[in-house]
Coordinates of C-alpha atoms and ligand atoms in Angstrom, one line a residue:
X1 CA 0.0 0.0 0.0
X2 CA 1.3 3.5 -0.8
X3 CA -0.3 6.9 -0.7
X4 CA 1.4 9.5 -2.8
X5 CA 1.0 13.2 -3.2
X6 CA 1.8 15.0 -6.5
X7 CA 2.4 18.7 -6.4
X8 CA 3.8 21.5 -8.5
X9 CA 7.1 22.9 -7.5
X10 CA 7.1 26.2 -9.4
X11 CA 4.3 28.5 -10.6
X12 CA 2.0 25.8 -11.9
X13 CA 1.8 24.1 -15.3
X14 CA 4.7 21.8 -14.6
X15 CA 3.0 18.8 -16.2
X16 CA 1.1 17.5 -13.1
X17 CA -1.7 16.2 -15.3
X18 CA 0.6 14.1 -17.4
X19 CA 2.4 12.6 -14.4
X20 CA -0.9 11.9 -12.5
X21 CA -2.3 10.2 -15.5
X22 CA 0.8 8.1 -15.8
X23 CA 0.9 7.1 -12.1
X24 CA -2.8 6.4 -11.9
X25 CA -2.0 3.0 -13.4
X26 CA -0.6 2.1 -10.0
X27 CA -3.3 3.8 -7.9
X28 CA -6.8 2.9 -6.9
X29 CA -8.0 6.4 -6.0
X30 CA -7.1 9.8 -7.4
X31 CA -8.0 12.8 -5.4
X32 CA -8.0 16.6 -6.0
X33 CA -7.5 18.5 -2.7
X34 CA -7.4 22.2 -3.5
X35 CA -7.9 24.8 -6.2
X36 CA -10.7 24.7 -8.7
X37 CA -11.1 25.2 -12.4
X38 CA -8.3 27.8 -12.4
X39 CA -6.2 24.6 -13.0
X40 CA -5.7 23.2 -16.4
X41 CA -4.2 19.7 -16.5
X42 CA -3.3 18.3 -19.9
X43 CA -3.2 14.6 -20.7
X44 CA -2.2 13.1 -24.0
X45 CA -3.4 9.5 -24.3
X46 CA -3.4 7.5 -27.6
X47 CA -2.8 10.7 -29.5
X48 CA -5.8 12.4 -28.0
X49 CA -5.4 15.6 -25.9
X50 CA -7.6 16.1 -22.9
X51 CA -7.6 19.2 -20.6
X52 CA -9.2 18.7 -17.1
X53 CA -9.9 21.7 -14.9
X54 CA -11.8 20.1 -12.0
X55 CA -12.2 16.4 -12.6
X56 CA -9.1 14.5 -11.3
X57 CA -6.7 13.5 -14.0
X58 CA -7.2 9.8 -13.2
X59 CA -10.6 9.8 -14.8
X60 CA -9.5 8.2 -18.1
X61 CA -9.0 4.9 -16.4
X62 CA -12.5 3.4 -16.0
X63 CA -11.6 1.1 -13.1
X64 CA -10.3 3.8 -10.7
X65 CA -12.1 6.0 -8.3
X66 CA -11.8 9.8 -8.5
X67 CA -12.6 12.2 -5.7
X68 CA -13.0 15.9 -5.2
X69 CA -12.0 16.8 -1.6
X70 CA -13.3 19.4 0.7
X71 CA -10.4 21.7 -0.1
X72 CA -11.5 22.2 -3.7
X73 CA -13.8 25.0 -4.8
X74 CA -16.3 23.7 -7.3
X75 CA -18.1 25.6 -10.1
X76 CA -21.0 23.1 -10.8
X77 CA -21.5 24.3 -14.3
X78 CA -17.8 23.5 -15.2
X79 CA -17.9 20.2 -13.4
X80 CA -21.1 19.1 -15.2
X81 CA -19.6 20.3 -18.4
X82 CA -16.5 18.1 -18.0
X83 CA -18.7 15.2 -17.1
X84 CA -20.8 15.7 -20.2
X85 CA -17.7 15.8 -22.4
X86 CA -16.4 12.6 -20.9
X87 CA -19.8 11.1 -21.5
X88 CA -19.6 12.1 -25.1
X89 CA -16.1 10.4 -25.3
X90 CA -17.6 7.1 -24.1
X91 CA -16.3 7.4 -20.6
X92 CA -19.5 8.3 -18.6
X93 CA -18.8 9.6 -15.0
X94 CA -21.0 7.5 -12.8
X95 CA -21.2 7.8 -8.9
X96 CA -19.0 4.7 -8.6
X97 CA -16.2 6.6 -10.5
X98 CA -16.5 10.0 -8.7
X99 CA -17.3 11.3 -5.2
X100 CA -17.5 15.0 -4.4
X101 CA -17.0 16.1 -0.8
X102 CA -20.1 17.5 0.8
X103 CA -17.8 20.0 2.4
X104 CA -16.2 21.4 -0.8
X105 CA -17.3 25.0 -1.3
X106 CA -19.2 26.1 -4.4
X107 CA -18.1 28.9 -6.7
X108 CA -21.2 31.0 -7.1
X109 CA -22.0 33.3 -10.0
X110 CA -21.3 36.3 -7.8
X111 CA -17.8 35.0 -7.1
X112 CA -16.9 35.2 -10.8
X113 CA -18.4 38.7 -11.1
X114 CA -16.4 39.9 -8.0
X115 CA -13.2 38.2 -9.3
X116 CA -13.5 40.2 -12.5
X117 CA -14.6 43.4 -10.9
X118 CA -11.8 43.3 -8.3
X119 CA -9.1 42.8 -10.9
X120 CA -10.5 45.5 -13.1
X121 CA -10.5 48.0 -10.3
X122 CA -6.8 47.5 -9.6
X123 CA -4.0 49.6 -11.1
X124 CA -1.9 47.7 -13.7
X125 CA 1.0 46.8 -11.5
X126 CA -1.4 45.5 -8.8
X127 CA -3.4 43.2 -10.9
X128 CA -2.9 39.6 -10.0
X129 CA -3.8 38.3 -13.4
X130 CA -6.2 35.8 -12.0
X131 CA -7.9 33.2 -14.2
X132 CA -11.2 35.1 -13.5
X133 CA -12.9 31.8 -12.3
X134 CA -14.1 33.2 -9.0
X135 CA -11.4 31.4 -7.0
X136 CA -10.3 34.2 -4.6
X137 CA -13.8 35.4 -3.7
X138 CA -15.0 31.8 -3.1
X139 CA -12.1 30.9 -0.8
X140 CA -12.6 34.4 0.8
X141 CA -16.2 33.5 1.7
X142 CA -15.1 30.1 3.0
X143 CA -12.7 31.8 5.5
X144 CA -15.3 34.4 6.4
X145 CA -17.7 31.5 7.1
X146 CA -20.3 32.7 4.7
X147 CA -19.6 30.2 1.9
X148 CA -22.0 27.6 0.5
X149 CA -20.9 24.0 0.5
X150 CA -21.7 21.3 -2.1
X151 CA -23.9 19.5 0.6
X152 CA -25.9 22.7 1.3
X153 CA -27.6 22.7 -2.0
X154 CA -29.2 19.3 -1.1
X155 CA -31.0 21.0 1.7
X156 CA -33.2 23.6 0.0
X157 CA -34.2 25.5 3.2
X158 CA -30.5 25.9 4.2
X159 CA -29.5 26.8 0.7
X160 CA -32.2 29.5 0.4
X161 CA -31.1 31.0 3.8
X162 CA -27.4 31.1 2.9
X163 CA -28.0 32.3 -0.6
X164 CA -30.3 35.1 0.6
X165 CA -27.7 36.5 2.9
X166 CA -25.0 36.3 0.2
X167 CA -27.1 37.9 -2.5
X168 CA -27.8 40.8 -0.2
X169 CA -24.1 41.3 0.7
X170 CA -22.8 40.7 -2.9
X171 CA -25.3 43.1 -4.4
X172 CA -24.1 45.8 -2.1
X173 CA -20.5 45.2 -3.2
X174 CA -21.4 44.9 -6.9
X175 CA -23.6 48.0 -7.1
X176 CA -22.0 50.3 -4.5
X177 CA -18.3 49.4 -4.7
X178 CA -18.0 48.3 -8.4
X179 CA -21.0 50.1 -10.0
X180 CA -22.0 46.8 -11.6
X181 CA -25.4 45.3 -12.2
X182 CA -27.0 43.4 -9.3
X183 CA -27.6 39.6 -9.3
X184 CA -31.0 38.0 -8.9
X185 CA -31.7 35.5 -6.0
X186 CA -34.4 33.7 -8.0
X187 CA -32.1 33.0 -11.0
X188 CA -29.3 31.6 -8.9
X189 CA -31.7 29.5 -6.8
X190 CA -33.3 27.9 -9.9
X191 CA -29.9 27.3 -11.5
X192 CA -28.4 25.7 -8.4
X193 CA -31.4 23.5 -7.5
X194 CA -31.0 22.2 -11.0
X195 CA -27.3 21.4 -10.3
X196 CA -28.3 19.8 -6.9
X197 CA -30.5 17.3 -8.7
X198 CA -27.7 16.3 -11.0
X199 CA -24.9 16.2 -8.5
X200 CA -26.8 14.6 -5.6
X201 CA -25.7 11.0 -6.4
X202 CA -22.1 12.1 -6.3
X203 CA -22.0 14.1 -3.1
X204 CA -20.6 12.2 -0.1
X205 CA -18.0 12.0 2.7
X206 CA -14.6 11.8 1.0
X207 CA -12.7 11.5 4.3
X208 CA -14.7 8.4 5.3
X209 CA -14.3 6.8 1.9
X210 CA -10.6 7.4 1.8
X211 CA -10.2 6.0 5.3
X212 CA -12.0 2.8 4.3
X213 CA -9.8 2.6 1.2
X214 CA -6.7 3.0 3.2
X215 CA -7.7 0.3 5.7
X216 CA -8.5 -2.0 2.7
X217 CA -4.8 -1.5 1.5
X218 CA -5.7 0.6 -1.5
X219 CA -3.3 3.0 -3.2
X220 CA -4.2 6.7 -3.1
X221 CA -2.8 9.4 -5.4
X222 CA -3.4 13.0 -4.3
X223 CA -3.3 15.4 -7.3
X224 CA -2.2 19.0 -6.5
X225 CA -3.1 22.0 -8.6
X226 CA -1.1 25.2 -9.2
X227 CA 2.4 25.2 -7.7
X228 CA 4.4 25.9 -4.6
X229 CA 5.2 29.5 -5.5
X230 CA 1.4 30.1 -5.9
X231 CA 0.7 28.9 -2.3
X232 CA -1.3 31.4 -0.3
X233 CA 1.2 31.3 2.6
X234 CA 4.5 30.3 1.1
X235 CA 4.3 31.8 -2.4
X236 CA 5.0 35.2 -3.9
X237 CA 2.1 36.8 -2.1
X238 CA -0.1 38.6 -3.2
X239 CA 0.7 37.2 -6.7
X240 CA -0.6 33.8 -5.7
X241 CA -3.8 31.7 -5.7
X242 CA -6.1 31.6 -2.8
X243 CA -5.4 28.1 -1.5
X244 CA -2.5 26.2 0.1
X245 CA -1.0 24.4 -2.9
X246 CA 1.6 22.5 -0.9
X247 CA 1.6 18.8 0.1
X248 CA 0.3 19.5 3.6
X249 CA -3.0 20.5 2.2
X250 CA -3.5 17.1 0.6
X251 CA -4.4 16.0 4.2
X252 CA -6.4 19.1 5.2
X253 CA -8.1 19.3 1.8
X254 CA -9.4 15.7 1.9
X255 CA -9.6 14.7 5.6
X256 CA -6.8 12.2 5.4
X257 CA -4.2 11.7 8.2
X258 CA -0.7 12.9 7.5
X259 CA 0.9 9.8 9.0
X260 CA -0.5 7.8 6.2
X261 CA 1.4 9.6 3.4
X262 CA 4.3 7.6 2.0
X263 CA 5.8 9.8 -0.8
X264 CA 5.6 13.3 -2.2
X265 CA 6.5 13.7 -5.9
X266 CA 7.4 17.3 -6.9
X267 CA 6.8 18.1 -10.6
X268 CA 9.6 20.2 -11.8
X269 CA 9.6 21.6 -15.3
X270 CA 13.2 21.6 -16.7
X271 CA 12.9 25.3 -17.2
X272 CA 10.5 27.8 -15.5
X273 CA 7.2 29.3 -16.6
X274 CA 4.6 31.6 -15.0
X275 CA 1.2 32.8 -16.3
X276 CA -0.4 35.9 -14.9
X277 CA 1.5 38.7 -13.2
X278 CA 3.9 38.8 -10.3
X279 CA 7.7 38.5 -9.9
X280 CA 9.7 35.8 -11.7
X281 CA 13.4 36.2 -11.0
X282 CA 14.8 33.9 -13.8
X283 CA 12.4 35.2 -16.5
X284 CA 14.0 35.7 -19.9
X285 CA 13.0 38.6 -22.1
X286 CA 15.2 37.6 -25.0
X287 CA 15.1 35.1 -27.9
X288 CA 15.8 32.2 -25.6
X289 CA 12.7 33.0 -23.7
X290 CA 10.7 33.1 -26.9
X291 CA 12.3 29.9 -28.1
X292 CA 11.2 28.1 -24.9
X293 CA 7.7 29.5 -25.1
X294 CA 7.4 28.3 -28.7
X295 CA 9.0 25.0 -28.5
X296 CA 7.3 24.2 -25.1
X297 CA 3.9 25.3 -26.5
X298 CA 3.7 27.5 -23.4
X299 CA 0.1 28.7 -23.5
X300 CA -2.2 28.6 -20.5
X301 CA -4.3 25.5 -20.5
X302 CA -7.2 27.4 -18.8
X303 CA -7.0 31.0 -20.2
X304 CA -4.9 30.5 -23.3
X305 CA -2.5 33.3 -22.2
X306 CA 1.1 33.1 -23.3
X307 CA 3.2 31.8 -20.4
X308 CA 6.3 33.8 -19.4
X309 CA 9.4 31.6 -19.7
X310 CA 12.8 31.5 -18.0
X311 CA 15.7 29.3 -16.8
X312 CA 15.3 26.6 -14.2
X313 CA 15.4 28.1 -10.8
X314 CA 16.8 25.8 -8.0
X315 CA 16.1 28.3 -5.3
X316 CA 12.4 27.8 -6.1
X317 CA 13.0 24.0 -6.4
X318 CA 14.8 23.8 -3.0
X319 CA 12.0 25.8 -1.4
X320 CA 9.6 23.3 -2.9
X321 CA 11.6 20.4 -1.6
X322 CA 11.5 21.8 1.9
X323 CA 7.9 23.1 2.0
X324 CA 6.4 19.8 0.6
X325 CA 8.8 17.2 2.0
X326 CA 9.5 16.0 -1.6
X327 CA 10.9 12.5 -1.8
X328 CA 11.3 12.4 -5.5
X329 CA 11.2 14.8 -8.5
X330 CA 9.5 14.3 -11.8
X331 CA 11.5 16.5 -14.2
X332 CA 9.3 17.3 -17.2
X333 CA 9.8 18.8 -20.6
X334 CA 13.4 17.9 -20.8
X335 CA 12.9 17.5 -24.5
X336 CA 12.2 21.2 -24.8
X337 CA 15.8 22.0 -23.7
X338 CA 17.3 20.1 -26.7
X339 CA 19.0 22.4 -29.1
X340 CA 18.8 25.5 -27.0
X341 CA 22.5 26.2 -26.9
X342 CA 24.2 26.3 -23.5
X343 CA 21.9 26.4 -20.5
X344 CA 21.8 28.2 -17.2
X345 CA 20.4 27.3 -13.8
X346 CA 19.7 29.9 -11.1
X347 CA 21.2 28.8 -7.8
X348 CA 20.8 31.9 -5.6
X349 CA 19.6 35.5 -5.8
X350 CA 21.0 38.9 -5.0
X351 CA 19.2 42.1 -4.0
X352 CA 20.6 45.2 -2.4
X353 CA 24.0 43.6 -1.9
X354 CA 22.5 40.6 0.0
X355 CA 22.5 36.9 -1.1
X356 CA 19.4 34.9 -0.9
X357 CA 19.2 31.1 -0.8
X358 CA 15.4 30.9 -0.3
X359 CA 12.6 33.1 -1.7
X360 CA 12.3 36.2 0.6
X361 CA 9.0 37.1 2.1
X362 CA 8.9 40.8 1.2
X363 CA 7.3 41.2 -2.2
X364 CA 9.3 44.4 -2.9
X365 CA 12.5 42.5 -2.3
X366 CA 11.3 39.6 -4.5
X367 CA 10.7 42.1 -7.3
X368 CA 14.3 43.3 -7.0
X369 CA 16.0 39.9 -7.0
X370 CA 18.6 39.2 -9.7
X371 CA 19.4 35.5 -10.1
X372 CA 22.9 34.2 -9.8
X373 CA 23.4 31.6 -12.5
X374 CA 25.7 28.7 -13.2
X375 CA 26.3 27.7 -16.8
X376 CA 25.8 24.1 -17.8
X377 CA 26.4 22.5 -21.2
X378 CA 23.3 21.9 -23.4
X379 CA 22.7 19.1 -25.9
X380 CA 21.6 19.1 -29.5
X381 CA 20.0 15.7 -29.9
X382 CA 16.3 15.2 -30.0
X383 CA 15.6 13.1 -26.8
X384 CA 11.8 12.6 -27.3
X385 CA 12.3 8.9 -28.2
X386 CA 14.6 8.1 -25.4
X387 CA 13.2 5.7 -22.9
X388 CA 16.1 4.9 -20.6
X389 CA 18.6 7.0 -18.8
X390 CA 21.5 5.4 -20.6
X391 CA 20.2 6.6 -24.0
X392 CA 20.2 10.2 -22.9
X393 CA 23.0 12.4 -24.2
X394 CA 25.7 12.9 -21.5
X395 CA 24.9 16.6 -21.2
X396 CA 21.2 15.8 -20.5
X397 CA 22.2 13.2 -17.9
X398 CA 24.6 15.8 -16.3
X399 CA 21.7 18.4 -16.3
X400 CA 19.5 15.9 -14.4
X401 CA 22.3 15.1 -12.0
X402 CA 23.0 18.7 -11.3
X403 CA 19.3 19.3 -10.5
X404 CA 19.4 16.3 -8.1
X405 CA 22.5 17.7 -6.4
X406 CA 21.3 21.2 -6.1
X407 CA 18.0 20.1 -4.7
X408 CA 19.4 17.1 -2.7
X409 CA 16.5 15.1 -4.2
X410 CA 16.5 12.1 -6.5
X411 CA 14.7 12.2 -9.8
X412 CA 11.9 9.6 -9.9
X413 CA 10.5 10.4 -13.3
X414 CA 11.9 12.1 -16.4
X415 CA 9.5 13.3 -19.0
X416 CA 10.5 13.8 -22.7
X417 CA 7.1 14.5 -24.3
X418 CA 3.5 15.1 -23.6
X419 CA 2.3 11.5 -24.2
X420 CA 2.0 8.8 -21.5
X421 CA 4.7 6.7 -22.9
X422 CA 7.2 9.5 -23.4
X423 CA 8.5 8.9 -20.0
X424 CA 11.4 7.4 -18.0
X425 CA 10.1 5.9 -14.8
X426 CA 13.2 5.6 -12.7
X427 CA 11.6 5.0 -9.3
X428 CA 8.0 4.1 -8.9
X429 CA 6.7 5.9 -5.8
X430 CA 4.0 3.2 -5.4
X431 CA 6.6 0.4 -5.1
Ligands
GDP1 P1 -0.2 21.1 -15.3 O1 -1.2 22.2 -15.0 O2 0.9 21.0 -14.3 O3 -1.0 19.7 -15.5 O4 0.5 21.4 -16.7 P2 -0.3 21.9 -18.1 O5 -1.1 20.8 -18.6 O6 -1.0 23.2 -17.8 O7 1.0 22.2 -19.0 C1 2.0 21.3 -19.3 C2 2.0 21.2 -20.8 O8 3.2 20.5 -21.2 C3 0.9 20.4 -21.5 O9 0.6 21.0 -22.7 C4 1.5 19.0 -21.5 O10 0.8 18.2 -22.6 C5 2.8 19.3 -21.9 N1 3.9 18.3 -21.4 C6 3.9 17.7 -20.2 N2 5.0 17.0 -20.1 C7 5.8 17.2 -21.2 C8 7.0 16.8 -21.6 O11 7.8 16.1 -21.0 N3 7.5 17.4 -22.8 C9 6.7 18.2 -23.6 N4 7.2 18.6 -24.7 N5 5.5 18.5 -23.2 C10 5.0 18.1 -22.0
IMO2 P1 -2.4 24.4 -12.8 O1 -3.0 23.5 -11.8 C1 -0.6 28.3 -13.6 C2 -2.3 31.7 -11.4 C3 -3.1 32.8 -12.2 C4 -2.8 34.0 -11.4 C5 -2.8 33.5 -10.0 C6 -4.2 33.7 -9.2 O2 -2.8 24.2 -14.2 O3 -0.9 24.4 -12.7 P2 -6.5 32.6 -9.5 O4 -7.5 32.5 -10.6 O5 -6.1 31.2 -8.9 O6 -7.0 33.4 -8.4 O7 -5.2 33.3 -10.1 O8 -2.6 32.1 -10.1 N1 -2.8 30.3 -11.6 C7 -2.2 29.4 -12.3 N2 -1.0 29.5 -13.0 N3 -1.3 27.1 -13.4 C8 -2.4 27.1 -12.7 O9 -3.0 25.9 -12.4 C9 -2.9 28.2 -12.1 N4 -4.0 28.5 -11.3 C10 -3.9 29.8 -11.0 O10 -2.6 32.9 -13.5 O11 -1.5 34.4 -11.7
MG3 MG1 -1.9 23.8 -16.1

């Protein structure tokens, strides 16, 4: 039995979806624990590309159970849309394949409106560049104790009561603060009672189900969204998402005990990308940055925005190892570094005459950081057909070795292409 957490080590889009899909083969349960449909996880299976925003990336295996934990924020329209798409692909999502935690909070129409209005009202330099999916306002209500949970819509009286209070408060904000049109209680009530009917068979107690699975010796895979530097506590605040993205939240966000976790796999892209605004010390503004963006196909899987690109940053990677207790790395998109000339790895930062070996907490300092690089030889060969470490060019092997040394963490997986089989599984975390 093994229970494994997969998390992003950078600013998201490291290739978590691909690795989760790959490792689902060895798992019985795949569980999302935080974030919402701000995530975009891409899977390429049998030449077909799938992008999941809310449904766990294990859903393509028909004999595995997927779960959406209490730490996730759910937009029911998006969830039902993903279920309908899977249905059309011949992979219907039935209650024996998906459980949704009754305690997961719902993204309401007013959360999306407030996300947009709040971003719009900010000055250019202060905009977070959110995905506009209502994530921040929904988590905000959860923390303020005014949120609406998935289970609440099954109790019409309770739902009406909570919705009425929210509509009153949100209409004040929308009309008075943002000069926007108000929302209508009846419209939302009708819409959500419709969702309640469709979602009722899926809503349950994820914590209890996971505990039973664990006792029965099942393997559980926890699928993180976003990345460590987007963590609400440990990331480049305020340019972060509104949840804890780190491994500890796999337990809080599902109701699973920390002592039962066996391994944490950190997904590390072989270079760095960021989508949205906020500081990014190793960002490249030259032709190398453009080349990585083009070759890596670096466009947001959720918003379609161009991702900013830069060199691998091992300050970020070491922070991730510490914050998540990473036991093995999955280094992805190694193929993109082929034929990019000589490479650089950021190993520390400098600002105002001071050296930094971890990301500083002060955002103004973070904005002033200059990375200190070490040069490392590149390789020209296409490595997308390589399936064993011995077949890799020496320079690529040295690159991996250097990352392992700088992070003091072994590589468990190397990924050389988007497809399931374009992978070198060096150490299976489930074994
Ligand atoms: P996630 O949010 O962490 O799941 O990552 P995304 O799906 O947003 O972005 C990763 C992108 O890289 C997707 O388009 C994947 O299909 C692709 N990808 C994943 N691993 C590899 C790899 O090793 N090589 C290449 N070339 N593409 C990859
Ligand atoms: P996956 O799971 C990359 C970024 C947004 C923005 C900030 C806050 O695919 O790796 P939010 O809508 O969450 O309030 O936006 O976080 N962001 C992501 N960036 N990958 C993601 O998810 C992201 N989810 C949110 O671009 O900068
Ligand atoms: Mg993504």
